[in-house]
Short mmCIF file of N, CA, C and O in Angstrom, two decimals:
data_model
loop_
_atom_site.label_atom_id
_atom_site.label_comp_id
_atom_site.label_asym_id
_atom_site.label_seq_id
_atom_site.Cartn_x
_atom_site.Cartn_y
_atom_site.Cartn_z
N LEU R 22 0.84 -1.18 0.00
CA LEU R 22 0.00 0.00 0.00
C LEU R 22 0.87 1.23 0.00
O LEU R 22 1.89 1.27 0.67
N ASP R 23 0.44 2.22 -0.75
CA ASP R 23 1.18 3.47 -0.84
C ASP R 23 0.66 4.42 0.23
O ASP R 23 -0.38 5.03 0.07
N ASP R 24 1.39 4.53 1.33
CA ASP R 24 0.97 5.39 2.45
C ASP R 24 0.93 6.86 2.08
O ASP R 24 0.33 7.65 2.79
N ASN R 25 1.55 7.26 0.98
CA ASN R 25 1.50 8.66 0.58
C ASN R 25 0.09 9.08 0.16
O ASN R 25 -0.20 10.26 0.09
N GLN R 26 -0.78 8.13 -0.11
CA GLN R 26 -2.14 8.44 -0.53
C GLN R 26 -3.05 8.71 0.66
O GLN R 26 -4.23 8.95 0.49
N GLY R 27 -2.58 8.64 1.85
CA GLY R 27 -3.40 8.91 3.03
C GLY R 27 -3.33 7.76 4.01
O GLY R 27 -3.69 6.64 3.69
N THR R 28 -2.84 8.05 5.18
CA THR R 28 -2.63 7.02 6.18
C THR R 28 -3.94 6.34 6.57
O THR R 28 -3.98 5.13 6.74
N ALA R 29 -5.02 7.10 6.71
CA ALA R 29 -6.30 6.52 7.10
C ALA R 29 -6.80 5.52 6.05
O ALA R 29 -7.27 4.43 6.40
N LEU R 30 -6.69 5.87 4.78
CA LEU R 30 -7.13 4.97 3.72
C LEU R 30 -6.26 3.71 3.69
O LEU R 30 -6.77 2.60 3.61
N ALA R 31 -4.94 3.88 3.78
CA ALA R 31 -4.04 2.72 3.76
C ALA R 31 -4.33 1.81 4.94
O ALA R 31 -4.37 0.59 4.79
N GLN R 32 -4.58 2.37 6.12
CA GLN R 32 -4.88 1.56 7.30
C GLN R 32 -6.20 0.82 7.12
O GLN R 32 -6.32 -0.35 7.46
N ARG R 33 -7.20 1.48 6.57
CA ARG R 33 -8.51 0.85 6.34
C ARG R 33 -8.37 -0.33 5.37
O ARG R 33 -8.95 -1.39 5.60
N LEU R 34 -7.60 -0.16 4.31
CA LEU R 34 -7.40 -1.25 3.36
C LEU R 34 -6.66 -2.41 4.00
O LEU R 34 -6.99 -3.58 3.76
N ARG R 35 -5.66 -2.13 4.84
CA ARG R 35 -4.98 -3.20 5.58
C ARG R 35 -5.97 -3.93 6.48
O ARG R 35 -5.96 -5.16 6.56
N ASP R 36 -6.83 -3.18 7.16
CA ASP R 36 -7.84 -3.79 8.03
C ASP R 36 -8.78 -4.71 7.27
O ASP R 36 -9.27 -5.71 7.80
N LEU R 37 -9.04 -4.39 6.00
CA LEU R 37 -9.92 -5.20 5.17
C LEU R 37 -9.24 -6.45 4.62
O LEU R 37 -9.89 -7.32 4.07
N GLY R 38 -7.91 -6.51 4.75
CA GLY R 38 -7.19 -7.70 4.30
C GLY R 38 -6.23 -7.47 3.15
O GLY R 38 -5.62 -8.42 2.66
N PHE R 39 -6.09 -6.24 2.70
CA PHE R 39 -5.15 -5.93 1.62
C PHE R 39 -3.76 -5.79 2.23
O PHE R 39 -3.29 -4.70 2.52
N VAL R 40 -3.13 -6.94 2.46
CA VAL R 40 -1.81 -7.00 3.09
C VAL R 40 -0.87 -7.79 2.18
O VAL R 40 -1.33 -8.56 1.33
N PRO R 41 0.44 -7.62 2.36
CA PRO R 41 1.38 -8.36 1.52
C PRO R 41 1.13 -9.86 1.55
O PRO R 41 0.91 -10.45 2.61
N GLY R 42 1.11 -10.46 0.37
CA GLY R 42 0.91 -11.90 0.24
C GLY R 42 -0.54 -12.33 0.13
O GLY R 42 -0.82 -13.49 -0.16
N ALA R 43 -1.48 -11.42 0.36
CA ALA R 43 -2.90 -11.77 0.28
C ALA R 43 -3.30 -11.96 -1.18
O ALA R 43 -2.88 -11.23 -2.07
N SER R 44 -4.14 -12.95 -1.42
CA SER R 44 -4.67 -13.22 -2.74
C SER R 44 -5.84 -12.26 -2.98
O SER R 44 -6.68 -12.09 -2.11
N CYS R 45 -5.89 -11.63 -4.15
CA CYS R 45 -7.01 -10.75 -4.46
C CYS R 45 -7.41 -10.93 -5.92
O CYS R 45 -6.62 -11.40 -6.73
N GLU R 46 -8.65 -10.56 -6.21
CA GLU R 46 -9.19 -10.76 -7.56
C GLU R 46 -10.21 -9.67 -7.84
O GLU R 46 -11.08 -9.40 -7.01
N VAL R 47 -10.12 -9.03 -8.99
CA VAL R 47 -11.16 -8.10 -9.44
C VAL R 47 -12.27 -8.96 -10.03
O VAL R 47 -12.04 -9.69 -10.99
N VAL R 48 -13.46 -8.90 -9.44
CA VAL R 48 -14.55 -9.77 -9.89
C VAL R 48 -15.56 -9.04 -10.76
O VAL R 48 -16.32 -9.68 -11.47
N ALA R 49 -15.58 -7.70 -10.72
CA ALA R 49 -16.50 -6.94 -11.57
C ALA R 49 -16.05 -5.49 -11.65
O ALA R 49 -15.46 -4.96 -10.71
N ARG R 50 -16.33 -4.89 -12.80
CA ARG R 50 -16.11 -3.45 -12.99
C ARG R 50 -17.43 -2.86 -13.45
O ARG R 50 -18.08 -3.41 -14.33
N MET R 51 -17.80 -1.75 -12.86
CA MET R 51 -19.06 -1.12 -13.21
C MET R 51 -18.84 -0.14 -14.36
O MET R 51 -17.77 0.44 -14.49
N ALA R 52 -19.85 0.02 -15.18
CA ALA R 52 -19.76 0.97 -16.29
C ALA R 52 -20.28 2.32 -15.82
O ALA R 52 -21.11 2.38 -14.92
N PRO R 53 -19.92 3.41 -16.37
CA PRO R 53 -18.82 3.58 -17.32
C PRO R 53 -17.48 3.72 -16.60
O PRO R 53 -17.44 4.14 -15.45
N GLY R 54 -16.44 3.38 -17.27
CA GLY R 54 -15.09 3.60 -16.77
C GLY R 54 -14.61 2.66 -15.68
O GLY R 54 -13.55 2.84 -15.14
N GLY R 55 -15.40 1.65 -15.32
CA GLY R 55 -14.96 0.68 -14.34
C GLY R 55 -14.94 1.18 -12.91
O GLY R 55 -14.22 0.64 -12.08
N ASP R 56 -15.71 2.20 -12.59
CA ASP R 56 -15.70 2.76 -11.24
C ASP R 56 -17.09 2.69 -10.65
O ASP R 56 -18.03 3.22 -11.24
N PRO R 57 -17.32 2.04 -9.53
CA PRO R 57 -16.34 1.32 -8.73
C PRO R 57 -16.09 -0.08 -9.29
O PRO R 57 -16.74 -0.49 -10.24
N MET R 58 -15.16 -0.80 -8.66
CA MET R 58 -14.89 -2.18 -9.03
C MET R 58 -15.10 -3.06 -7.81
O MET R 58 -14.94 -2.60 -6.68
N ALA R 59 -15.52 -4.29 -8.04
CA ALA R 59 -15.68 -5.27 -6.96
C ALA R 59 -14.41 -6.08 -6.87
O ALA R 59 -13.96 -6.65 -7.87
N VAL R 60 -13.80 -6.12 -5.68
CA VAL R 60 -12.54 -6.81 -5.47
C VAL R 60 -12.72 -7.81 -4.34
O VAL R 60 -13.26 -7.47 -3.28
N ARG R 61 -12.28 -9.04 -4.57
CA ARG R 61 -12.37 -10.09 -3.55
C ARG R 61 -11.00 -10.28 -2.92
O ARG R 61 -10.00 -10.47 -3.62
N VAL R 62 -10.95 -10.23 -1.59
CA VAL R 62 -9.72 -10.48 -0.84
C VAL R 62 -10.10 -11.12 0.49
O VAL R 62 -11.13 -10.77 1.09
N ALA R 63 -9.33 -12.08 0.91
CA ALA R 63 -9.53 -12.76 2.20
C ALA R 63 -10.96 -13.28 2.35
O ALA R 63 -11.56 -13.19 3.42
N GLY R 64 -11.53 -13.78 1.26
CA GLY R 64 -12.86 -14.38 1.31
C GLY R 64 -14.02 -13.41 1.33
O GLY R 64 -15.17 -13.81 1.41
N SER R 65 -13.74 -12.11 1.25
CA SER R 65 -14.79 -11.09 1.23
C SER R 65 -14.70 -10.27 -0.04
O SER R 65 -13.63 -10.15 -0.63
N THR R 66 -15.81 -9.69 -0.46
CA THR R 66 -15.85 -8.86 -1.65
C THR R 66 -16.16 -7.43 -1.26
O THR R 66 -17.08 -7.19 -0.48
N PHE R 67 -15.38 -6.49 -1.80
CA PHE R 67 -15.52 -5.08 -1.47
C PHE R 67 -15.66 -4.27 -2.74
O PHE R 67 -15.06 -4.61 -3.77
N ALA R 68 -16.42 -3.18 -2.68
CA ALA R 68 -16.49 -2.22 -3.78
C ALA R 68 -15.46 -1.14 -3.49
O ALA R 68 -15.48 -0.52 -2.42
N LEU R 69 -14.54 -0.95 -4.43
CA LEU R 69 -13.51 0.08 -4.29
C LEU R 69 -13.60 1.07 -5.43
O LEU R 69 -13.77 0.67 -6.59
N ARG R 70 -13.49 2.35 -5.12
CA ARG R 70 -13.37 3.36 -6.16
C ARG R 70 -11.97 3.26 -6.75
O ARG R 70 -11.05 2.79 -6.10
N ARG R 71 -11.80 3.75 -7.96
CA ARG R 71 -10.49 3.71 -8.61
C ARG R 71 -9.44 4.43 -7.76
O ARG R 71 -8.31 3.99 -7.66
N ARG R 72 -9.82 5.53 -7.11
CA ARG R 72 -8.89 6.27 -6.26
C ARG R 72 -8.42 5.40 -5.10
O ARG R 72 -7.24 5.38 -4.75
N GLU R 73 -9.34 4.65 -4.50
CA GLU R 73 -8.98 3.77 -3.39
C GLU R 73 -8.10 2.62 -3.88
O GLU R 73 -7.10 2.28 -3.25
N ALA R 74 -8.48 2.04 -5.00
CA ALA R 74 -7.71 0.91 -5.55
C ALA R 74 -6.32 1.34 -6.01
O ALA R 74 -5.40 0.53 -6.01
N SER R 75 -6.15 2.62 -6.33
CA SER R 75 -4.86 3.08 -6.85
C SER R 75 -3.74 3.02 -5.81
O SER R 75 -2.57 3.08 -6.18
N VAL R 76 -4.06 2.88 -4.53
CA VAL R 76 -3.00 2.81 -3.51
C VAL R 76 -2.56 1.37 -3.24
O VAL R 76 -1.68 1.14 -2.43
N ILE R 77 -3.17 0.40 -3.94
CA ILE R 77 -2.83 -1.01 -3.76
C ILE R 77 -1.91 -1.45 -4.89
O ILE R 77 -2.23 -1.25 -6.05
N SER R 78 -0.78 -2.04 -4.54
CA SER R 78 0.14 -2.61 -5.54
C SER R 78 -0.09 -4.10 -5.62
O SER R 78 -0.16 -4.76 -4.58
N VAL R 79 -0.21 -4.62 -6.83
CA VAL R 79 -0.39 -6.06 -7.00
C VAL R 79 0.62 -6.60 -7.99
O VAL R 79 1.10 -5.88 -8.86
N THR R 80 0.93 -7.86 -7.84
CA THR R 80 1.76 -8.59 -8.79
C THR R 80 0.92 -9.73 -9.32
O THR R 80 0.43 -10.54 -8.55
N ARG R 81 0.75 -9.77 -10.62
CA ARG R 81 -0.06 -10.82 -11.23
C ARG R 81 0.67 -12.15 -11.14
O ARG R 81 1.80 -12.28 -11.57
N GLN R 82 0.00 -13.15 -10.57
CA GLN R 82 0.59 -14.47 -10.41
C GLN R 82 0.15 -15.41 -11.53
O GLN R 82 0.91 -16.24 -11.96
N ASP R 83 -1.10 -15.31 -11.96
CA ASP R 83 -1.63 -16.11 -13.07
C ASP R 83 -2.89 -15.41 -13.57
O ASP R 83 -3.24 -14.35 -13.08
N ALA R 84 -3.56 -16.02 -14.51
CA ALA R 84 -4.74 -15.38 -15.11
C ALA R 84 -5.89 -15.23 -14.14
O ALA R 84 -6.74 -14.37 -14.29
N ALA R 85 -5.96 -16.06 -13.10
CA ALA R 85 -7.11 -16.04 -12.21
C ALA R 85 -6.92 -15.19 -10.96
O ALA R 85 -7.87 -14.64 -10.44
N HIS R 86 -5.70 -15.10 -10.43
CA HIS R 86 -5.48 -14.41 -9.18
C HIS R 86 -4.25 -13.52 -9.22
O HIS R 86 -3.33 -13.77 -9.96
N SER R 87 -4.28 -12.48 -8.41
CA SER R 87 -3.12 -11.62 -8.21
C SER R 87 -2.83 -11.60 -6.73
O SER R 87 -3.66 -11.96 -5.91
N HIS R 88 -1.63 -11.19 -6.38
CA HIS R 88 -1.24 -11.12 -4.98
C HIS R 88 -0.81 -9.71 -4.63
O HIS R 88 -0.11 -9.06 -5.40
N VAL R 89 -1.26 -9.22 -3.46
CA VAL R 89 -0.83 -7.92 -2.99
C VAL R 89 0.66 -8.00 -2.72
O VAL R 89 1.12 -8.88 -2.00
N ALA R 90 1.43 -7.11 -3.32
CA ALA R 90 2.87 -7.23 -3.25
C ALA R 90 3.53 -6.12 -2.45
O ALA R 90 4.62 -6.29 -1.96
N ALA R 91 2.89 -4.98 -2.31
CA ALA R 91 3.52 -3.85 -1.64
C ALA R 91 3.49 -4.03 -0.13
O ALA R 91 2.60 -4.64 0.41
N THR R 92 4.48 -3.46 0.51
CA THR R 92 4.46 -3.46 1.97
C THR R 92 3.70 -2.23 2.43
O THR R 92 3.75 -1.19 1.79
N PRO R 93 2.95 -2.34 3.52
CA PRO R 93 2.18 -1.20 4.01
C PRO R 93 3.06 -0.08 4.51
O PRO R 93 4.20 -0.24 4.79
#
């Protein structure tokens, strides 16, 4: 997570399970422009705005899943 985007937001995302090594998946994007998007992490699905999602770094592991790679 990029703490420069706001400590409160980064902490909230960590609390939701967006932590290094966590498996995550974008399960839906809303039209127009894909905002918000539905993201599944730690067995739960969350709606994130593009601004919120922009502070999360991921590394694609395969076609089905990505892993949160950034350190908080």
